[in-house]
mmCIF file of C-alpha atoms in Angstrom:
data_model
loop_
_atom_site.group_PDB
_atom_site.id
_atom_site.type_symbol
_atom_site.label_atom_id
_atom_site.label_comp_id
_atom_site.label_asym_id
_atom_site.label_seq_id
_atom_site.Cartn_x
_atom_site.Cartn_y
_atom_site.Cartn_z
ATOM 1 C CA UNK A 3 55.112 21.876 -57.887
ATOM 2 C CA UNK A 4 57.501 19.702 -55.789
ATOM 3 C CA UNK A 5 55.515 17.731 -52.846
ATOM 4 C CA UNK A 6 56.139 20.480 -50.225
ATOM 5 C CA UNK A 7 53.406 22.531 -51.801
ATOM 6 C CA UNK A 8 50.624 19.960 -50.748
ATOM 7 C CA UNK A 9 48.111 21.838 -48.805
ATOM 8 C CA UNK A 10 49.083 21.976 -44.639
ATOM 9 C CA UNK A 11 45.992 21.219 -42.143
ATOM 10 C CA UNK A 12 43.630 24.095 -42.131
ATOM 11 C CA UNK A 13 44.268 25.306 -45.990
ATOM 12 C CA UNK A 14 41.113 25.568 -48.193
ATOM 13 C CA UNK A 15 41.641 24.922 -51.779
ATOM 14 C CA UNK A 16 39.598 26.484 -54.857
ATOM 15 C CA UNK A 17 38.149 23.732 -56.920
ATOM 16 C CA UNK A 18 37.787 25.590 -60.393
ATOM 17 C CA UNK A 19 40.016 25.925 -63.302
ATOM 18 C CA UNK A 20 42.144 29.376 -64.220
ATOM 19 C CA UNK A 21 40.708 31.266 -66.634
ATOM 20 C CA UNK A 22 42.404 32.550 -69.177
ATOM 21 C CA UNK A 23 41.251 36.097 -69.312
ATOM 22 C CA UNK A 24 44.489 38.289 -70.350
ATOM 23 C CA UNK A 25 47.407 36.868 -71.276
ATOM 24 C CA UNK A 26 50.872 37.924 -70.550
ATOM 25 C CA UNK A 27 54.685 37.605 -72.606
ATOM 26 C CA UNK A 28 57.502 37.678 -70.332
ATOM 27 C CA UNK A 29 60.158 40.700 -71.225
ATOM 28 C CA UNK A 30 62.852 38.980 -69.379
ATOM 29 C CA UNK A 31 64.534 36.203 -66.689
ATOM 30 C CA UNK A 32 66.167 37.438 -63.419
ATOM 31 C CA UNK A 33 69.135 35.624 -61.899
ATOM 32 C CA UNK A 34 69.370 35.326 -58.426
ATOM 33 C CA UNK A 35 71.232 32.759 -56.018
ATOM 34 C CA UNK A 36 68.207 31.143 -54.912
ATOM 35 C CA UNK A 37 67.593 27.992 -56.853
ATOM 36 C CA UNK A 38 64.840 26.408 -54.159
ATOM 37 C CA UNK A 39 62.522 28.338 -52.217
ATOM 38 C CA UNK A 40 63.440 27.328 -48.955
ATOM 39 C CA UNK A 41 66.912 29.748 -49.968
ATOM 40 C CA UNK A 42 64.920 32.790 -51.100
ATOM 41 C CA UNK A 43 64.789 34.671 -47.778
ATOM 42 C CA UNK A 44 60.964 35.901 -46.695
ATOM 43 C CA UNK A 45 61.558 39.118 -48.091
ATOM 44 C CA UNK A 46 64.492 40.928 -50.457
ATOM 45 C CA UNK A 47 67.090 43.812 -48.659
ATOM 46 C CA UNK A 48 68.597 46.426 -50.484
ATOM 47 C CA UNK A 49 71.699 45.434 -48.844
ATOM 48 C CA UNK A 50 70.845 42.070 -50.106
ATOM 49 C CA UNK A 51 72.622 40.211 -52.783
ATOM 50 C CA UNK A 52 73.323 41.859 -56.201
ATOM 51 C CA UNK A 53 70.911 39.990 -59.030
ATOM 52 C CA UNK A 54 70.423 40.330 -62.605
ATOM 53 C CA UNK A 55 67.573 41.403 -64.364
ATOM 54 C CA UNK A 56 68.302 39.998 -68.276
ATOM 55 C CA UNK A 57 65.782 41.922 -70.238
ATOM 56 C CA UNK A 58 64.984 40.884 -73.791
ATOM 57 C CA UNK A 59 66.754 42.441 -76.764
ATOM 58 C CA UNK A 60 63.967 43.597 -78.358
ATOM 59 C CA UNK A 61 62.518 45.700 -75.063
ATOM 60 C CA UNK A 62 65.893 46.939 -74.301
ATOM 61 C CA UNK A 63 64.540 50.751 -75.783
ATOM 62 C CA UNK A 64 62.094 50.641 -73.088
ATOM 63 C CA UNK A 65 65.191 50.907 -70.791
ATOM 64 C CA UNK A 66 65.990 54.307 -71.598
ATOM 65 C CA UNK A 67 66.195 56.702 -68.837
ATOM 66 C CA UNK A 68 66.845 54.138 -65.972
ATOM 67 C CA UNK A 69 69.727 55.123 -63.742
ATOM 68 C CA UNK A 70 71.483 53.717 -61.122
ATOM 69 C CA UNK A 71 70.717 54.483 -57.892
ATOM 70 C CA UNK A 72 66.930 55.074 -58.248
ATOM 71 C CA UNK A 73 64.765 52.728 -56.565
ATOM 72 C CA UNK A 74 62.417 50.484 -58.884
ATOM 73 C CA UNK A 75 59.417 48.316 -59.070
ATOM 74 C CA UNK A 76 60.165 44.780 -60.417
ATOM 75 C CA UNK A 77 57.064 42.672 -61.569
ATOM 76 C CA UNK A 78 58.097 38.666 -61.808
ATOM 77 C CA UNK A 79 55.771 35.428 -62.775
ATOM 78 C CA UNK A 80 56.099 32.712 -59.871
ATOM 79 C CA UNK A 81 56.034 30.196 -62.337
ATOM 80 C CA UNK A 82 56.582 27.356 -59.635
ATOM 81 C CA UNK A 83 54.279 28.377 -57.509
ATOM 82 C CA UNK A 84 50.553 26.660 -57.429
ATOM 83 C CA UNK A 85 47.847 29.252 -57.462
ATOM 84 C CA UNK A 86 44.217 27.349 -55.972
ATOM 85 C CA UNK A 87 44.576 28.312 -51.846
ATOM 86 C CA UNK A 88 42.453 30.584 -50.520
ATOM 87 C CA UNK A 89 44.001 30.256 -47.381
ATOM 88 C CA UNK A 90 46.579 29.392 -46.140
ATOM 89 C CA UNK A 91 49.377 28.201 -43.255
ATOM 90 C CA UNK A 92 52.460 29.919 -43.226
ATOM 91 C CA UNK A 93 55.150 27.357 -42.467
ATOM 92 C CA UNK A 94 56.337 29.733 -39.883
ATOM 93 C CA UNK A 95 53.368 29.633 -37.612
ATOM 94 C CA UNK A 96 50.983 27.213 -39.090
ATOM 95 C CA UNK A 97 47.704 29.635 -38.345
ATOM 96 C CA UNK A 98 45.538 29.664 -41.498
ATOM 97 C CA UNK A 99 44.385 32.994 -43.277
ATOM 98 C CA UNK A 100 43.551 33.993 -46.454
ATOM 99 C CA UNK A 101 45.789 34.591 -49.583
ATOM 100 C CA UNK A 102 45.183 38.241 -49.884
ATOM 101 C CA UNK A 103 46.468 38.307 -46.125
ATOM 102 C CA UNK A 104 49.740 37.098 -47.241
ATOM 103 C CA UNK A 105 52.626 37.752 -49.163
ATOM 104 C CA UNK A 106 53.022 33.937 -49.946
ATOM 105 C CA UNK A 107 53.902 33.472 -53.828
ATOM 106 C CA UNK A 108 50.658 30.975 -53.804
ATOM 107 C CA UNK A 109 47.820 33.139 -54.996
ATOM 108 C CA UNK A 110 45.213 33.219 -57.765
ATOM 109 C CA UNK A 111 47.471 35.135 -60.010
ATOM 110 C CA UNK A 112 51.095 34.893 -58.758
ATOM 111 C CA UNK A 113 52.522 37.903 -59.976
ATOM 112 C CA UNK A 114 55.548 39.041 -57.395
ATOM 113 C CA UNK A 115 56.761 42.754 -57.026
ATOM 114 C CA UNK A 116 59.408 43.683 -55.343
ATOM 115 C CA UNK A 117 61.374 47.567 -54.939
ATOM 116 C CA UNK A 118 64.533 47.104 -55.461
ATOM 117 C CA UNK A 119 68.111 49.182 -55.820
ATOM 118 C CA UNK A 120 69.310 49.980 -59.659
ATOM 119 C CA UNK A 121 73.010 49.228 -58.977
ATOM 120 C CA UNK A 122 74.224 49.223 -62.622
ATOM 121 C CA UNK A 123 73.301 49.143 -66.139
ATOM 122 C CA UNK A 124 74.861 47.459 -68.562
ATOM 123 C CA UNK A 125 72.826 47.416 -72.220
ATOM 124 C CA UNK A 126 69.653 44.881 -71.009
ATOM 125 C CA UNK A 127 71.114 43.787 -68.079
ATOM 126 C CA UNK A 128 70.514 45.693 -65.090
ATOM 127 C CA UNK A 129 72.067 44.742 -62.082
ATOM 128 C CA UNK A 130 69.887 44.772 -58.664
ATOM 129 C CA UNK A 131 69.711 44.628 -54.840
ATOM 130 C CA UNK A 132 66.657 43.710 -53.069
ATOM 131 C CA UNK A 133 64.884 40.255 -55.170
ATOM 132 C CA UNK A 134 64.109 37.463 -53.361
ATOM 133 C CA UNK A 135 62.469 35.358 -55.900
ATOM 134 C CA UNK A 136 64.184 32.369 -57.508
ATOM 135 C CA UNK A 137 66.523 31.810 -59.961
ATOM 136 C CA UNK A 138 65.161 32.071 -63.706
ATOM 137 C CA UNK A 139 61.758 33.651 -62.521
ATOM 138 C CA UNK A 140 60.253 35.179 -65.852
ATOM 139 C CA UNK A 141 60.346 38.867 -65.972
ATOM 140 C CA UNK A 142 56.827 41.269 -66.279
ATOM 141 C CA UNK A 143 57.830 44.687 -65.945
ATOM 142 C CA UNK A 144 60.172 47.243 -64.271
ATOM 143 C CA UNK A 145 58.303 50.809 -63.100
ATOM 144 C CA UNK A 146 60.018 53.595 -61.307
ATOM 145 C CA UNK A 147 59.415 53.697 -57.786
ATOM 146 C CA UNK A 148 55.941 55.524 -56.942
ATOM 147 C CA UNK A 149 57.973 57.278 -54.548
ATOM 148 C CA UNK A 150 60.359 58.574 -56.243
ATOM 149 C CA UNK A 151 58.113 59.207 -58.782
ATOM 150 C CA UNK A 152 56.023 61.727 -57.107
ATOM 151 C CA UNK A 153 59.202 63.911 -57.460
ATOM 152 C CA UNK A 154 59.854 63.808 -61.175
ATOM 153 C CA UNK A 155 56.250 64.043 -62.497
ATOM 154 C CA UNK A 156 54.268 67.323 -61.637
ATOM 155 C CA UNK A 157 50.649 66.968 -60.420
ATOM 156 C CA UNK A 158 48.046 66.291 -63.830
ATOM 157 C CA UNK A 159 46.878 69.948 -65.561
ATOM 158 C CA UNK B 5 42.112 52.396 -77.687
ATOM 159 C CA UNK B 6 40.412 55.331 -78.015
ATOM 160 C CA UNK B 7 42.311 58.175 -80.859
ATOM 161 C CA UNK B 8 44.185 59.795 -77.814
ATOM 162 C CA UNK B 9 46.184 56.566 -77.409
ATOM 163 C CA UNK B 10 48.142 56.810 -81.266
ATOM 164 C CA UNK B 11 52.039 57.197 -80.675
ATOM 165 C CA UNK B 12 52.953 61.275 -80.578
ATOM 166 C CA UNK B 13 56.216 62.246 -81.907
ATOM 167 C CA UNK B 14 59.695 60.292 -80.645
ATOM 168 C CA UNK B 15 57.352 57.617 -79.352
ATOM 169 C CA UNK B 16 58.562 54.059 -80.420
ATOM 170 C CA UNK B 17 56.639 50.998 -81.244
ATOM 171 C CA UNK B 18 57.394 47.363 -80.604
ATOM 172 C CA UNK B 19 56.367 45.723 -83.957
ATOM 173 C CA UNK B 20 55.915 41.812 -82.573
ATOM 174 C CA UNK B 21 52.625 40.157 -81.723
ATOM 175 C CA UNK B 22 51.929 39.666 -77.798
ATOM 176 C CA UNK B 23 52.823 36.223 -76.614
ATOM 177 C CA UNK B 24 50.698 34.646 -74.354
ATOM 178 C CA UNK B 25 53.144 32.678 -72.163
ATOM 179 C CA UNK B 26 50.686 32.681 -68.800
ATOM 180 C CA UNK B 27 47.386 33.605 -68.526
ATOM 181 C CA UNK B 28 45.938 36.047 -65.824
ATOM 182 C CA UNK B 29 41.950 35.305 -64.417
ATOM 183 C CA UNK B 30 40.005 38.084 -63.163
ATOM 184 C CA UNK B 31 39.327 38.010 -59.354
ATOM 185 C CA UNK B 32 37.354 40.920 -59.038
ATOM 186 C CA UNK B 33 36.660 44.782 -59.997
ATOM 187 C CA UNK B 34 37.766 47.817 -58.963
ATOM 188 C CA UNK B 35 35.027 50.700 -58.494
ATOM 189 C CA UNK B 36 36.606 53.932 -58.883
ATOM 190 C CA UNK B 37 34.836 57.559 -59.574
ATOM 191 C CA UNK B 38 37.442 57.762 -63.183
ATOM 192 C CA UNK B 39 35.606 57.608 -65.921
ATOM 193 C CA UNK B 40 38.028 58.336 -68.646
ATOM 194 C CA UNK B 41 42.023 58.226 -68.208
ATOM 195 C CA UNK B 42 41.805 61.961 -68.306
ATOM 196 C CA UNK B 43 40.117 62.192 -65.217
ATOM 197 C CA UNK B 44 42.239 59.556 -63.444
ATOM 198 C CA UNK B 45 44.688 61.354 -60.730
ATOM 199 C CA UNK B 46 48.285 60.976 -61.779
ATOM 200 C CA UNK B 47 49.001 58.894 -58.734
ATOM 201 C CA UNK B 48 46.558 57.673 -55.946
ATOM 202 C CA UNK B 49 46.410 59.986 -52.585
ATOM 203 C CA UNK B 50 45.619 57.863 -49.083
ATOM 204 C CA UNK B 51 42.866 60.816 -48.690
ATOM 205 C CA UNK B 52 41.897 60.458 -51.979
ATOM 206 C CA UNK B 53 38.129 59.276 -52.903
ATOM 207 C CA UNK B 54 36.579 56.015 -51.204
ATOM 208 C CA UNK B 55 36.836 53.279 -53.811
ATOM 209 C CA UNK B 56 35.339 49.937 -53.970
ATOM 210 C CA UNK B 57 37.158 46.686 -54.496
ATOM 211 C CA UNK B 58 34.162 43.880 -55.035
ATOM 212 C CA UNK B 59 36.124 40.567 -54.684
ATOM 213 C CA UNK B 60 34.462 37.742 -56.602
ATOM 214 C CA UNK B 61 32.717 35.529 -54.107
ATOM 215 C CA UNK B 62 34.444 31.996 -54.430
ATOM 216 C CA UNK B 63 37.194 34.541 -53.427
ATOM 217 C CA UNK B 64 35.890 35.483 -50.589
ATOM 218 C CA UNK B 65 37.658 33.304 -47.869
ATOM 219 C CA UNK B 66 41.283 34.537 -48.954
ATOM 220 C CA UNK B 67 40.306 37.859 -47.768
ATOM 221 C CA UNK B 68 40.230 36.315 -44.308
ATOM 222 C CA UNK B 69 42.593 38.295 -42.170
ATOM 223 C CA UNK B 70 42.450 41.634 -43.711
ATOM 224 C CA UNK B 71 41.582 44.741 -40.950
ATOM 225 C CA UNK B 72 40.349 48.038 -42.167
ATOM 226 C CA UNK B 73 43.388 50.479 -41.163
ATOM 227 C CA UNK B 74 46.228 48.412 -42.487
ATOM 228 C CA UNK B 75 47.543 49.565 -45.968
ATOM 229 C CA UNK B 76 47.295 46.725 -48.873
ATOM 230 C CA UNK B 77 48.674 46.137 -52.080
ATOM 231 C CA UNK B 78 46.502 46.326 -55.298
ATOM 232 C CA UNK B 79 47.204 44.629 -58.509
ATOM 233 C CA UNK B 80 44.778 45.075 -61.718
ATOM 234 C CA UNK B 81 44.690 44.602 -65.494
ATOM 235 C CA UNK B 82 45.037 47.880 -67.192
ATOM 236 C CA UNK B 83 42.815 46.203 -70.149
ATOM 237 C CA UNK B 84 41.995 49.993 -71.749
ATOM 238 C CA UNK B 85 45.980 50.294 -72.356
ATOM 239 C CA UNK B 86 47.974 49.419 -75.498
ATOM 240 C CA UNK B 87 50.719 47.096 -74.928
ATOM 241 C CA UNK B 88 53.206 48.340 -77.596
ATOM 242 C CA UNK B 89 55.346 51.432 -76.651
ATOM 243 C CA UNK B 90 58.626 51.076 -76.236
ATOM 244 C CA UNK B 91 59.459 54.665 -75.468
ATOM 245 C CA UNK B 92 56.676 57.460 -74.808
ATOM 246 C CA UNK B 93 56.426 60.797 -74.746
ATOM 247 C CA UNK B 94 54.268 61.674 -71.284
ATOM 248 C CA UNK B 95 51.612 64.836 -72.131
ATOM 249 C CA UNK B 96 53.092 66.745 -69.261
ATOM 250 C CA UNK B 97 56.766 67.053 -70.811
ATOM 251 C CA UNK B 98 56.661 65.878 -73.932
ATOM 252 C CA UNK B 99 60.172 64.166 -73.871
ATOM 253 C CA UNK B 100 60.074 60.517 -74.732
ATOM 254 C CA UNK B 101 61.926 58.094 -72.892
ATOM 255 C CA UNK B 102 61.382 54.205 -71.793
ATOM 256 C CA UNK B 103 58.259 52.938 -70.953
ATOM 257 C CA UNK B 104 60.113 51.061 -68.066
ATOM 258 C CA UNK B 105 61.528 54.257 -66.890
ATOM 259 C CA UNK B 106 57.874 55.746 -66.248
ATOM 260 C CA UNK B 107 54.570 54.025 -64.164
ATOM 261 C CA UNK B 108 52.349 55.134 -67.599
ATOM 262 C CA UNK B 109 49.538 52.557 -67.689
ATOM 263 C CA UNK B 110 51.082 51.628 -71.368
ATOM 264 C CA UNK B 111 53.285 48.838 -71.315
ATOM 265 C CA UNK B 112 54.123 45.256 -72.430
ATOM 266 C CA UNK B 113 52.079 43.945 -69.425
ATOM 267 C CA UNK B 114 50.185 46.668 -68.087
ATOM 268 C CA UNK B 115 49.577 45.463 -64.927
ATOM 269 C CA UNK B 116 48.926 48.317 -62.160
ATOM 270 C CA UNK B 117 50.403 48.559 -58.645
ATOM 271 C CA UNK B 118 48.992 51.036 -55.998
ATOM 272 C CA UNK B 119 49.485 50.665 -52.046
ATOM 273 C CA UNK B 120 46.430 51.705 -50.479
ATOM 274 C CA UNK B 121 44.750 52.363 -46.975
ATOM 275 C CA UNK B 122 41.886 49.661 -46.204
ATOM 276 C CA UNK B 123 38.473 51.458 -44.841
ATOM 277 C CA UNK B 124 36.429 49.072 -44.794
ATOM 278 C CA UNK B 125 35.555 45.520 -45.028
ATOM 279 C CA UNK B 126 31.851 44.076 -46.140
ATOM 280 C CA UNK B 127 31.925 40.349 -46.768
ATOM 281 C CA UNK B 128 33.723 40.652 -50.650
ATOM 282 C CA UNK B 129 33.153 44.465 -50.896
ATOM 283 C CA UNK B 130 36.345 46.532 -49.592
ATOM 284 C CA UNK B 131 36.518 50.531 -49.347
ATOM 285 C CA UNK B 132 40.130 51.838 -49.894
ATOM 286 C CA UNK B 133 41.530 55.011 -50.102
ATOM 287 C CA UNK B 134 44.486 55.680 -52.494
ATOM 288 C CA UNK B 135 43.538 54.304 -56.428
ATOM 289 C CA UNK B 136 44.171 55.981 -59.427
ATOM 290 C CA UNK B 137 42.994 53.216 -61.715
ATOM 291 C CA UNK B 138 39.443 53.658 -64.363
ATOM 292 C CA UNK B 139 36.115 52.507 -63.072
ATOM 293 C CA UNK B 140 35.931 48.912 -64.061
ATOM 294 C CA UNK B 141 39.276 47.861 -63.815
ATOM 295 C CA UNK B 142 39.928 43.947 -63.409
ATOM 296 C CA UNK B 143 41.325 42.744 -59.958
ATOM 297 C CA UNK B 144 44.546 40.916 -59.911
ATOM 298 C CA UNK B 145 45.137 40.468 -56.886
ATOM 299 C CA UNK B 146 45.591 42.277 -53.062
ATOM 300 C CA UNK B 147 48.660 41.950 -50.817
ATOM 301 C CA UNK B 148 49.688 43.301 -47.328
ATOM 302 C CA UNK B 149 51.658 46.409 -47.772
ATOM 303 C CA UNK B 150 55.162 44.499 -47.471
ATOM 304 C CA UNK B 151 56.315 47.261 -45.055
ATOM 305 C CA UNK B 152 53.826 46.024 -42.601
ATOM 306 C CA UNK B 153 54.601 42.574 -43.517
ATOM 307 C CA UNK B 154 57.936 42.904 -42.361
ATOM 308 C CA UNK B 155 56.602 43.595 -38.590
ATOM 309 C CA UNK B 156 54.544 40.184 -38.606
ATOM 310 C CA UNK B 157 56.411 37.885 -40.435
ATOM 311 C CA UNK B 158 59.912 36.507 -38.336
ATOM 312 C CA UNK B 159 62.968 36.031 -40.253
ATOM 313 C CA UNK B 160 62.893 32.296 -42.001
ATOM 314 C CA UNK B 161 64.680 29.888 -40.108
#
């Protein structure tokens, strides 16, 4: 945490350690041109820059059937980011709300998604528009896009 | 696991421990009417059934800013699914591909994602419309929708 993260007048803190109740492995890093936050724009475009998702060796299987051009679901870890406000002050306006009212990367459990543009494939590294997290953010999973999923999959027997 | 969840034919399995490189804590539950994975619906409907989202209660002030009618972002722990697929082979088709090219709840970090419409508020309790997750699922954490978050958020300076 650098010293910008100090809570801002009208924040409320949690006083309680994080449990440890599931744990997760990161599958991958993704490279962007953001190394501080103040660069990583509020929110990725699809016309944005073009990042790379590295995934591990060992899930690149689990890659199979991703093409470009579909729209996916990236899941990251906001390793930098503290996770004890319950509310907060968005630089941008300074009114305090909660957490769950914002799309802040300080929360309880700072897990980022983001839908993004497959632009290529190359073995485990995909290349992306649309991220807006930092550079080196760890990787948690890639989905399909629910909506283009609702087109491939037919409704449950 | 329950004996439905053994690898069919063409599925392939990731043969490595699960790291624990950041740990998760529970915020919450998710009340659904799903019993059993067979019953869940393939993918959430905003006029699907009312569920509940109980919010623990020291995380009850981050909620503070959330209307009924907007539609919100739902992460949760899918803590019924193995972790270990690399490719599967969905019931409906049969064909395996990559567990990252399909939203099955099996997957290195099964962490779910659903957008859903807010109903109601009641203190830590929420009604939603739009989850396809079991009864009992652990809360992760709740987001605006971030295509209502572009309309309230201004572009960073």
């Amino acid at each position: 945490m650098d010293p910008s993260d100090d809570p801002r007048p009208g924040e409320t803190v949690l006083d309680a350690p994080i449990q440890n109740q599931a744990a997760l492995q990161f599958i991958g890093r993704i490279r962007t041109p953001f190394a501080t936050r103040r660069e990583c724009p509020r929110q990725g475009s699809l016309d944005g820059p073009e990042c790379q998702i590295e995934v591990e060796a060992r899930f690149e299987p689990a890659l199979q059937g991703l093409e470009p051009g579909v729209l996916i679901e990236v899941l990251y870890w906001l390793d930098r980011a503290r996770r004890d406000l319950l509310t907060q002050s968005p630089r941008s306006d300074g009114n305090a709300r909660g957490t769950f009212a914002l799309r802040s990367p300080v929360r309880p459990n700072p897990i980022g998604t983001a839908v993004v543009k497959l632009v290529a494939c190359d073995g485990p590294v995909l290349t992306v528009q649309g991220l807006d997290c930092l550079d080196d953010t760890p990787l948690l999973d890639i989905k399909p896009d629910r909506r283009g999923y609702c087109v491939q999959a037919p409704p449950k027997a």
